[in-house]
Each structure stands twice: as C-alpha cells, then as structure tokens.
Coordinates of C-alpha atoms in Angstrom, one line a residue:
X1 CA -15.8 -11.3 -1.7
X2 CA -14.2 -7.7 -3.4
X3 CA -12.8 -9.6 -6.3
X4 CA -10.6 -6.4 -7.8
X5 CA -7.9 -7.3 -5.5
X6 CA -7.2 -10.5 -8.0
X7 CA -6.4 -8.0 -11.2
X8 CA -3.9 -5.4 -13.0
X9 CA -5.3 -2.4 -14.4
X10 CA -4.9 -2.7 -18.7
X11 CA -1.4 -1.0 -19.2
X12 CA -1.0 1.9 -20.1
X13 CA 0.4 1.8 -23.4
X14 CA -2.9 -0.1 -24.5
X15 CA -5.1 3.2 -23.0
X16 CA -2.7 5.4 -24.8
X17 CA -3.9 4.4 -28.0
X18 CA -7.9 4.4 -26.8
X19 CA -7.8 8.6 -26.5
X20 CA -7.3 8.5 -30.0
X21 CA -10.1 6.6 -31.1
X22 CA -13.2 7.2 -32.4
X23 CA -16.3 8.2 -30.0
X24 CA -18.6 5.4 -31.4
X25 CA -15.4 2.6 -31.0
X26 CA -16.3 0.1 -28.2
X27 CA -13.2 1.3 -25.7
X28 CA -15.1 4.5 -25.9
X29 CA -18.4 3.1 -24.7
X30 CA -17.4 0.8 -22.1
X31 CA -15.3 0.9 -18.4
X32 CA -12.0 0.0 -18.4
X33 CA -10.2 -0.8 -15.2
X34 CA -6.8 1.5 -15.3
X35 CA -4.8 2.7 -13.2
X36 CA -6.0 6.5 -12.8
X37 CA -10.0 5.5 -12.7
X38 CA -9.2 2.6 -10.8
X39 CA -11.4 -0.9 -10.8
X40 CA -14.7 -0.3 -12.6
X41 CA -18.5 -0.6 -11.0
X42 CA -20.0 -4.1 -11.1
X43 CA -23.5 -3.2 -10.4
X44 CA -25.5 -3.0 -13.6
X45 CA -23.2 -4.5 -16.0
X46 CA -24.2 -7.6 -18.1
X47 CA -20.8 -8.3 -19.4
X48 CA -16.9 -8.7 -18.0
X49 CA -14.3 -8.7 -20.1
X50 CA -11.0 -11.1 -18.2
X51 CA -7.9 -11.6 -19.2
X52 CA -5.5 -14.3 -17.4
X53 CA -1.6 -14.7 -17.8
X54 CA -1.7 -18.0 -16.5
X55 CA 0.7 -20.2 -19.4
X56 CA 3.0 -22.7 -17.0
X57 CA 1.2 -25.5 -18.1
X58 CA 0.8 -25.1 -21.5
X59 CA 1.6 -28.0 -24.2
X60 CA 3.4 -26.7 -26.8
X61 CA 2.2 -22.9 -26.7
X62 CA 4.3 -21.4 -23.4
X63 CA 3.7 -17.5 -23.8
X64 CA 0.0 -18.1 -24.5
X65 CA -0.1 -16.0 -21.2
X66 CA 0.8 -12.4 -22.9
X67 CA -2.3 -12.6 -25.5
X68 CA -5.3 -10.7 -23.5
X69 CA -3.1 -7.2 -23.9
X70 CA -2.8 -7.7 -27.6
X71 CA -6.8 -8.8 -28.2
X72 CA -7.5 -5.9 -26.4
X73 CA -5.6 -3.7 -29.1
X74 CA -7.6 -5.0 -31.8
X75 CA -11.1 -5.4 -29.9
X76 CA -10.8 -1.3 -28.3
X77 CA -10.7 0.0 -32.3
X78 CA -14.3 -2.4 -33.4
X79 CA -17.2 -0.6 -33.2
X80 CA -20.4 -1.9 -31.2
X81 CA -24.1 -1.9 -32.7
X82 CA -26.8 -1.2 -32.1
X83 CA -28.0 -1.3 -29.4
X84 CA -26.1 -0.1 -26.0
X85 CA -23.1 -1.5 -23.9
X86 CA -22.8 -2.5 -20.4
X87 CA -19.7 -4.4 -20.3
X88 CA -16.4 -3.7 -18.4
X89 CA -12.9 -4.9 -19.0
X90 CA -11.7 -6.0 -15.3
X91 CA -8.1 -6.4 -16.5
X92 CA -5.6 -9.1 -16.2
X93 CA -5.0 -11.9 -13.6
X94 CA -2.0 -12.0 -13.7
X95 CA 0.2 -15.7 -13.0
X96 CA -0.1 -17.0 -9.1
X97 CA 3.0 -18.1 -7.2
X98 CA 2.1 -21.3 -8.6
X99 CA -0.8 -22.2 -10.8
X100 CA -3.1 -23.4 -8.3
X101 CA -3.1 -19.3 -6.7
X102 CA -4.3 -18.4 -10.4
X103 CA -7.0 -21.2 -10.7
X104 CA -7.8 -19.7 -7.3
X105 CA -8.3 -16.0 -8.0
X106 CA -9.9 -17.3 -11.5
X107 CA -12.8 -19.7 -9.9
X108 CA -13.4 -16.6 -7.5
X109 CA -13.5 -13.4 -9.6
X110 CA -15.8 -16.2 -11.6
X111 CA -18.0 -17.6 -9.3
X112 CA -18.9 -14.1 -8.1
X113 CA -19.3 -12.5 -11.7
X114 CA -21.7 -15.0 -12.0
X115 CA -24.0 -15.0 -8.5
X116 CA -24.0 -10.9 -10.1
X117 CA -25.7 -12.2 -13.9
X118 CA -22.3 -11.3 -14.7
X119 CA -21.2 -13.1 -18.3
X120 CA -17.7 -13.0 -18.2
X121 CA -15.4 -12.9 -21.4
X122 CA -12.2 -14.9 -20.2
X123 CA -9.2 -14.6 -23.0
X124 CA -6.8 -17.1 -21.8
X125 CA -4.1 -18.1 -21.2
X126 CA -3.8 -21.8 -21.5
X127 CA -6.5 -23.8 -22.1
X128 CA -6.6 -25.7 -18.8
X129 CA -8.0 -22.3 -17.2
X130 CA -11.6 -24.1 -18.4
X131 CA -11.6 -25.6 -15.1
X132 CA -11.4 -23.0 -13.1
X133 CA -14.5 -22.0 -15.2
X134 CA -15.7 -25.3 -14.5
X135 CA -15.0 -24.5 -10.6
X136 CA -16.9 -21.3 -10.3
X137 CA -20.4 -23.9 -11.2
X138 CA -19.7 -26.1 -8.0
X139 CA -19.7 -23.0 -5.9
X140 CA -23.1 -22.3 -7.0
X141 CA -23.9 -25.9 -6.3
X142 CA -25.1 -25.9 -10.3
X143 CA -25.1 -28.9 -12.8
X144 CA -24.2 -27.3 -15.6
X145 CA -23.4 -28.4 -19.2
X146 CA -20.1 -27.8 -21.0
X147 CA -18.6 -27.0 -24.5
X148 CA -15.4 -27.0 -26.0
X149 CA -14.7 -25.9 -29.5
X150 CA -11.4 -28.2 -29.9
X151 CA -9.5 -30.7 -32.5
X152 CA -9.0 -33.4 -28.9
X153 CA -10.6 -34.3 -26.4
X154 CA -8.1 -32.8 -23.6
X155 CA -8.7 -36.2 -21.3
X156 CA -5.0 -36.8 -21.0
X157 CA -3.8 -40.0 -19.0
X158 CA -5.6 -41.7 -15.7
X159 CA -2.3 -40.3 -14.0
X160 CA -1.7 -37.2 -15.6
X161 CA -1.0 -33.6 -14.3
X162 CA -3.3 -31.1 -15.2
X163 CA -2.5 -28.8 -18.2
X164 CA -4.1 -28.2 -21.2
X165 CA -4.4 -31.7 -23.0
X166 CA -6.0 -33.3 -19.4
X167 CA -8.8 -31.0 -18.0
X168 CA -11.9 -32.4 -19.3
X169 CA -10.4 -36.1 -17.6
X170 CA -9.8 -33.7 -14.2
X171 CA -13.5 -32.3 -14.2
X172 CA -14.9 -35.3 -15.1
X173 CA -12.9 -37.0 -12.0
X174 CA -13.8 -34.0 -9.8
X175 CA -16.0 -34.4 -7.0
X176 CA -18.8 -33.7 -6.3
X177 CA -19.3 -33.5 -10.0
X178 CA -21.4 -31.0 -11.6
X179 CA -21.5 -31.5 -14.7
X180 CA -24.5 -32.9 -16.6
X181 CA -23.0 -33.0 -20.1
X182 CA -19.9 -32.3 -22.1
X183 CA -19.8 -31.5 -25.8
X184 CA -17.2 -31.3 -28.3
X185 CA -17.5 -29.5 -31.2
X186 CA -15.0 -29.7 -33.9
X187 CA -12.5 -33.0 -33.4
X188 CA -10.2 -34.1 -35.9
X189 CA -10.3 -38.4 -35.9
X190 CA -6.2 -38.8 -36.3
X191 CA -5.8 -36.3 -32.8
X192 CA -8.0 -38.8 -30.5
X193 CA -7.8 -42.5 -30.0
X194 CA -10.3 -45.0 -29.9
X195 CA -10.1 -45.6 -26.0
X196 CA -11.3 -41.8 -25.9
X197 CA -14.0 -41.8 -28.3
X198 CA -15.3 -45.1 -26.2
X199 CA -15.1 -43.4 -22.9
X200 CA -16.6 -40.3 -24.6
X201 CA -19.5 -43.0 -25.8
X202 CA -19.6 -44.5 -22.0
X203 CA -20.9 -41.3 -21.2
X204 CA -23.2 -40.2 -23.4
X205 CA -20.8 -36.9 -24.0
X206 CA -21.5 -35.4 -27.5
X207 CA -18.9 -35.2 -30.6
X208 CA -19.1 -33.7 -33.7
X209 CA -16.1 -34.2 -35.8
X210 CA -14.8 -31.1 -37.8
X211 CA -15.9 -32.7 -41.0
X212 CA -20.3 -33.0 -40.0
X213 CA -19.6 -29.4 -37.9
X214 CA -18.2 -27.7 -41.3
X215 CA -20.8 -29.0 -43.3
X216 CA -24.1 -28.7 -41.2
X217 CA -23.1 -25.5 -38.7
X218 CA -27.0 -25.3 -38.7
X219 CA -26.9 -28.0 -36.2
X220 CA -23.7 -26.6 -34.0
X221 CA -26.4 -24.3 -32.7
X222 CA -28.5 -26.6 -30.7
X223 CA -25.4 -27.8 -29.0
X224 CA -23.9 -24.6 -28.1
X225 CA -27.6 -24.0 -27.3
X226 CA -27.2 -25.5 -25.0
X227 CA -24.2 -24.4 -22.8
X228 CA -23.7 -23.0 -19.1
X229 CA -19.9 -22.7 -20.5
X230 CA -18.3 -22.7 -23.6
X231 CA -13.7 -23.4 -24.4
X232 CA -13.0 -22.7 -27.8
X233 CA -9.4 -23.8 -28.2
X234 CA -7.7 -21.5 -31.2
X235 CA -5.6 -24.7 -32.1
X236 CA -9.4 -25.4 -33.6
X237 CA -9.0 -22.8 -36.1
X238 CA -6.7 -24.0 -39.2
X239 CA -3.8 -22.6 -38.8
X240 CA -3.8 -20.4 -42.3
X241 CA -6.5 -18.3 -40.7
X242 CA -5.3 -17.9 -37.0
X243 CA -1.7 -18.8 -37.1
X244 CA -1.2 -17.6 -33.7
X245 CA -0.3 -20.8 -31.7
X246 CA 1.9 -23.3 -31.4
X247 CA -0.7 -26.1 -31.4
X248 CA -2.0 -24.6 -34.8
X249 CA -2.3 -27.5 -38.0
X250 CA -3.6 -27.0 -41.3
X251 CA -7.1 -28.1 -41.1
X252 CA -9.5 -27.1 -38.9
X253 CA -13.1 -24.2 -38.9
X254 CA -12.2 -21.3 -41.1
X255 CA -12.3 -17.9 -39.2
X256 CA -15.6 -16.9 -40.3
X257 CA -16.9 -20.3 -38.7
X258 CA -15.2 -20.0 -35.2
X259 CA -17.4 -16.1 -35.2
X260 CA -20.1 -17.9 -36.3
X261 CA -19.4 -20.2 -33.1
X262 CA -19.3 -17.1 -31.1
X263 CA -21.9 -15.9 -32.3
X264 CA -24.4 -18.8 -31.8
X265 CA -23.0 -18.1 -27.9
X266 CA -23.9 -14.8 -27.8
X267 CA -27.4 -15.6 -28.4
X268 CA -27.9 -18.8 -26.2
X269 CA -30.1 -17.1 -23.3
X270 CA -28.6 -20.2 -20.8
X271 CA -24.6 -19.7 -21.7
X272 CA -23.1 -17.6 -19.3
X273 CA -19.6 -18.0 -19.7
X274 CA -16.9 -18.1 -22.5
X275 CA -13.1 -18.7 -22.7
X276 CA -10.8 -18.2 -25.4
X277 CA -7.8 -19.8 -24.7
X278 CA -4.0 -20.2 -26.1
X279 CA -3.7 -17.5 -28.8
X280 CA 0.3 -17.2 -28.5
X281 CA 1.5 -13.6 -30.1
X282 CA 5.1 -15.5 -30.5
X283 CA 3.7 -17.5 -33.3
X284 CA 0.9 -15.1 -34.5
X285 CA 2.1 -13.3 -37.9
X286 CA 1.2 -10.1 -38.4
X287 CA -1.4 -10.5 -35.4
X288 CA -3.3 -12.3 -37.6
X289 CA -4.9 -14.1 -35.0
X290 CA -6.0 -11.9 -32.3
X291 CA -7.7 -10.0 -34.5
X292 CA -9.5 -12.8 -35.0
X293 CA -10.7 -13.4 -31.5
X294 CA -10.7 -9.9 -31.2
X295 CA -13.6 -10.4 -34.0
X296 CA -15.2 -13.6 -32.0
X297 CA -15.4 -11.0 -28.9
X298 CA -17.1 -8.7 -31.1
X299 CA -19.4 -11.7 -32.3
X300 CA -20.3 -13.6 -28.7
X301 CA -20.8 -9.1 -27.5
X302 CA -22.7 -8.1 -31.0
X303 CA -24.9 -12.0 -29.9
X304 CA -25.6 -11.2 -26.5
X305 CA -27.7 -8.0 -27.7
X306 CA -29.9 -10.1 -29.5
X307 CA -30.9 -12.6 -27.3
X308 CA -34.5 -13.1 -27.9
X309 CA -35.2 -14.0 -23.9
X310 CA -37.1 -17.5 -25.2
X311 CA -35.7 -20.0 -22.9
X312 CA -35.7 -20.2 -19.8
X313 CA -37.8 -17.0 -19.2
X314 CA -40.8 -16.7 -21.5
X315 CA -44.3 -17.5 -21.6
X316 CA -45.7 -20.8 -22.8
X317 CA -48.3 -18.7 -25.0
X318 CA -45.0 -17.9 -26.6
X319 CA -44.4 -21.1 -28.4
X320 CA -46.3 -23.8 -30.3
X321 CA -46.1 -27.0 -28.9
X322 CA -46.3 -30.2 -30.8
X323 CA -46.8 -33.9 -29.9
X324 CA -45.2 -36.6 -31.7
X325 CA -45.7 -40.3 -31.0
X326 CA -42.7 -42.9 -32.2
X327 CA -44.3 -46.4 -31.5
X328 CA -41.6 -48.3 -32.2
X329 CA -39.5 -46.6 -29.6
X330 CA -43.3 -46.0 -27.5
X331 CA -42.6 -42.4 -26.8
X332 CA -43.8 -39.7 -27.0
X333 CA -41.7 -37.1 -27.7
X334 CA -43.1 -33.3 -26.7
X335 CA -41.6 -30.2 -29.3
X336 CA -41.9 -26.6 -28.3
X337 CA -41.4 -23.8 -31.3
X338 CA -40.1 -20.1 -30.0
X339 CA -42.6 -17.9 -32.0
X340 CA -39.4 -15.5 -31.2
X341 CA -37.3 -16.7 -32.3
X342 CA -38.9 -19.6 -34.6
X343 CA -36.0 -22.1 -32.4
X344 CA -36.9 -25.5 -31.3
X345 CA -36.5 -27.4 -28.1
X346 CA -37.8 -30.6 -27.6
X347 CA -39.0 -32.2 -23.8
X348 CA -37.3 -35.3 -22.2
X349 CA -38.9 -37.0 -19.0
X350 CA -36.9 -37.5 -16.0
X351 CA -37.8 -39.5 -12.5
X352 CA -40.2 -36.8 -10.4
X353 CA -37.6 -37.5 -7.6
X354 CA -35.2 -36.5 -9.5
X355 CA -36.8 -32.3 -10.0
X356 CA -34.4 -30.3 -8.5
X357 CA -31.2 -31.7 -9.9
X358 CA -32.3 -31.8 -13.5
X359 CA -35.0 -29.3 -14.4
X360 CA -33.1 -27.3 -16.5
X361 CA -31.8 -30.0 -18.3
X362 CA -35.1 -31.4 -19.5
X363 CA -35.7 -29.3 -22.6
X364 CA -33.0 -29.9 -25.1
X365 CA -32.5 -27.3 -27.8
X366 CA -32.9 -28.7 -31.3
X367 CA -33.8 -28.0 -34.9
X368 CA -36.6 -28.2 -37.2
X369 CA -34.8 -31.7 -38.6
X370 CA -35.2 -33.7 -35.3
X371 CA -38.6 -33.1 -35.2
X372 CA -38.9 -34.1 -38.6
X373 CA -36.8 -37.0 -37.9
X374 CA -39.2 -38.2 -35.0
X375 CA -42.5 -37.2 -37.4
X376 CA -40.3 -40.9 -39.7
X377 CA -41.0 -43.0 -36.7
X378 CA -36.9 -42.4 -35.6
X379 CA -35.8 -40.9 -32.5
X380 CA -33.2 -38.2 -32.7
X381 CA -29.8 -38.9 -31.1
X382 CA -30.1 -35.5 -28.6
X383 CA -33.4 -37.2 -27.0
X384 CA -31.8 -40.3 -26.9
X385 CA -28.5 -39.2 -24.8
X386 CA -30.4 -37.3 -22.8
X387 CA -33.1 -39.7 -21.8
X388 CA -30.4 -41.9 -20.9
X389 CA -28.8 -38.7 -18.8
X390 CA -31.9 -38.4 -17.0
X391 CA -32.7 -41.7 -16.6

C-alpha cells in the first residue's frame, strides 16, 4: 500500500523557520514531507513522526486536532544527541470525510510502518486514536500489551459510542481480540468508579494510581518496558505544567516525570509505537504544553537510540539466571538479569499448547525488588497477573 496518499505535507510556514535553524537542530538532520521535496523515502528509516488532525470525538477538547504543527514548531528547534537520527516527519493525516475514514487511514499507515520495523510517533488529535493504533496490530495478527498514561480508564458505558473517553471499552470488546494485557499509569481515584476498578481487576489488568506512580517512578519502568503500545493523554500532566487541554486538572504528573515516562518507552526494545494525545492549542498558555510534548518526543527519540537490545535480541550468555522457590505457593520463579543494562525479567510458565500465542509474553519485565520479594517467600504481583493470563 502506498501510504503517502494519506498525508498532507508539513505547512510551508513551519518549513520556512527550518532554514534559520543551526545545522545540529533536529529539523536539519531528518527528512520532512514538504510540497517541494515530496514524501520521504521509507527505506532505512527507524522512526516516523505522524500528525493526526482528528478531534471530532474529543470530549470537552475539540480543537486538539491542531496540535501537531504546534509541536513541530518546538521539536524542530531541539538539538539531537550524539547519535545518527534515522527519522522522518511524514506530515499530517487530515480529517477524513468521516471519523472512520481517519481511523482507516491511521490504521493502514501504522500497520505498514510496523511491517517495515519503523516505530511511529503519533501526535494527535484526540485520545480515541489509540483505537486505530490498536487495530494496526490486528492486521499483523499479533497479541500485544498496551499501556495508557491517563487520569481515568476510558472504558465508557456498555452502550457508549466510541470517543476519547470510551476507546478502551471498544478495544476490550473488539473481536478477534489481540489485547493480552492493559496497564494504566497515573489514574486518579476520584475520576474512576468502583465498577471500573472491579472490571480491571477481573481482567487482571494493571492499575497504578498517580500517587503510587509518582512515589516510585522506578517501578513504572518495567510496566512501560512490557508494552508494545504506549498511549499518553496529556491531561495526565497537571495543568500548571500542561495547561493546553480542555480536561487539564490541578493534579497529575510533573512535566519532567512525563518526559521520564517517554524515555522509558524509548529505551524499551519491545515498544513499537507511541501516541501523545489531547494537546489543545486553544488552551495552551504561551505554547507551554506544545513545548512539553516536543520534549517528550525528544526523550523518546533519545531513549530509542540508547536501546540496549537485551530483550528479546540478546543471547542467553548475556544474562545471569537466578532461581527462587517460593514454598508456600509451590512455584519456582526464574529471574534473569541483563549484563547489558542491569534490568530484570522473570519467567512465567505457560501451557505447551499455547506456545505460538503466548511465547512473547512469558518473560515479564520486573525490578530487583521483585526478586527480593520472592527471596522472602512472597509472590510478586506481576508474576501472578501474568500467570493467570497464561493459564
């Protein structure tokens, strides 16, 4: 499929500013889709920036479809790190005749990029775009783990139409279902009804309250490391740091914590797409939120070029293996520590007849504290949740 048909070039008003930038600025070292230069060559690319102007199903935040160009104006000015950047800005996917047309375009584009081992960086647009992102993996027939940084779960009601606050419910109900695990980072309890919490627990999904996540950011890293897709709702950042959203609130992550999560996503060898949504220029005082999102993208790029390739690419000799038998639960847990990055994984057994379906999910990212917990005869929650899914 020729995906260039879905894109509009980056506006000339932004491109004119590129010529004034220093040679080491990001915009001077990657390919940009322009009216004069045409669509970038995909061969050899590792990362692709995609703007999506769709916001017709944004709840309380219409206008967020204008965000991509505001992010570009800041991102282009940032300096690259000490590594070659194989990235292209493919331009914007404009609103289709219907919202479903936009979804089809985005799903088609992402699916094609994933086949080419190019990691898409999607700048929305509204949060419901996470749904066509998920559908791109259906085309690959690949079960995935999805992580959402969001102050709520976005389950919606059973009868809800698809919008930015109900996309997860649509993903859960979609058939055939390719969602192996879902994790929420940063939910705020007063935005979530108990029925939703009970449903998440029943499905063995991961939930990490804002306070827990901020108090132990190091525990968030393995959650992100286990993801194929990261969806980031900018309303999860407090309004003082990110005012540019119709749903911005007084509580949330600080800007530097948002950048930290973006870098966790970048350094994960498993993660293959990321989307940042709900930035609305109409509410963005001094373009502060656009600046923050551009820095989040920078941290993701920086993390990507510092990947250690220690899972699933490394040889067994690159790991130290530890065995811990938990007597009370009659289970042996096998831990692996990477000599390349000092990161930890634990092995969770799965039925032999489900090898093709679950093989890529049985090594679960964890922390040294999970190993310490097992040594104290306690089963880590991450192990149990995955074991229940695999059984």
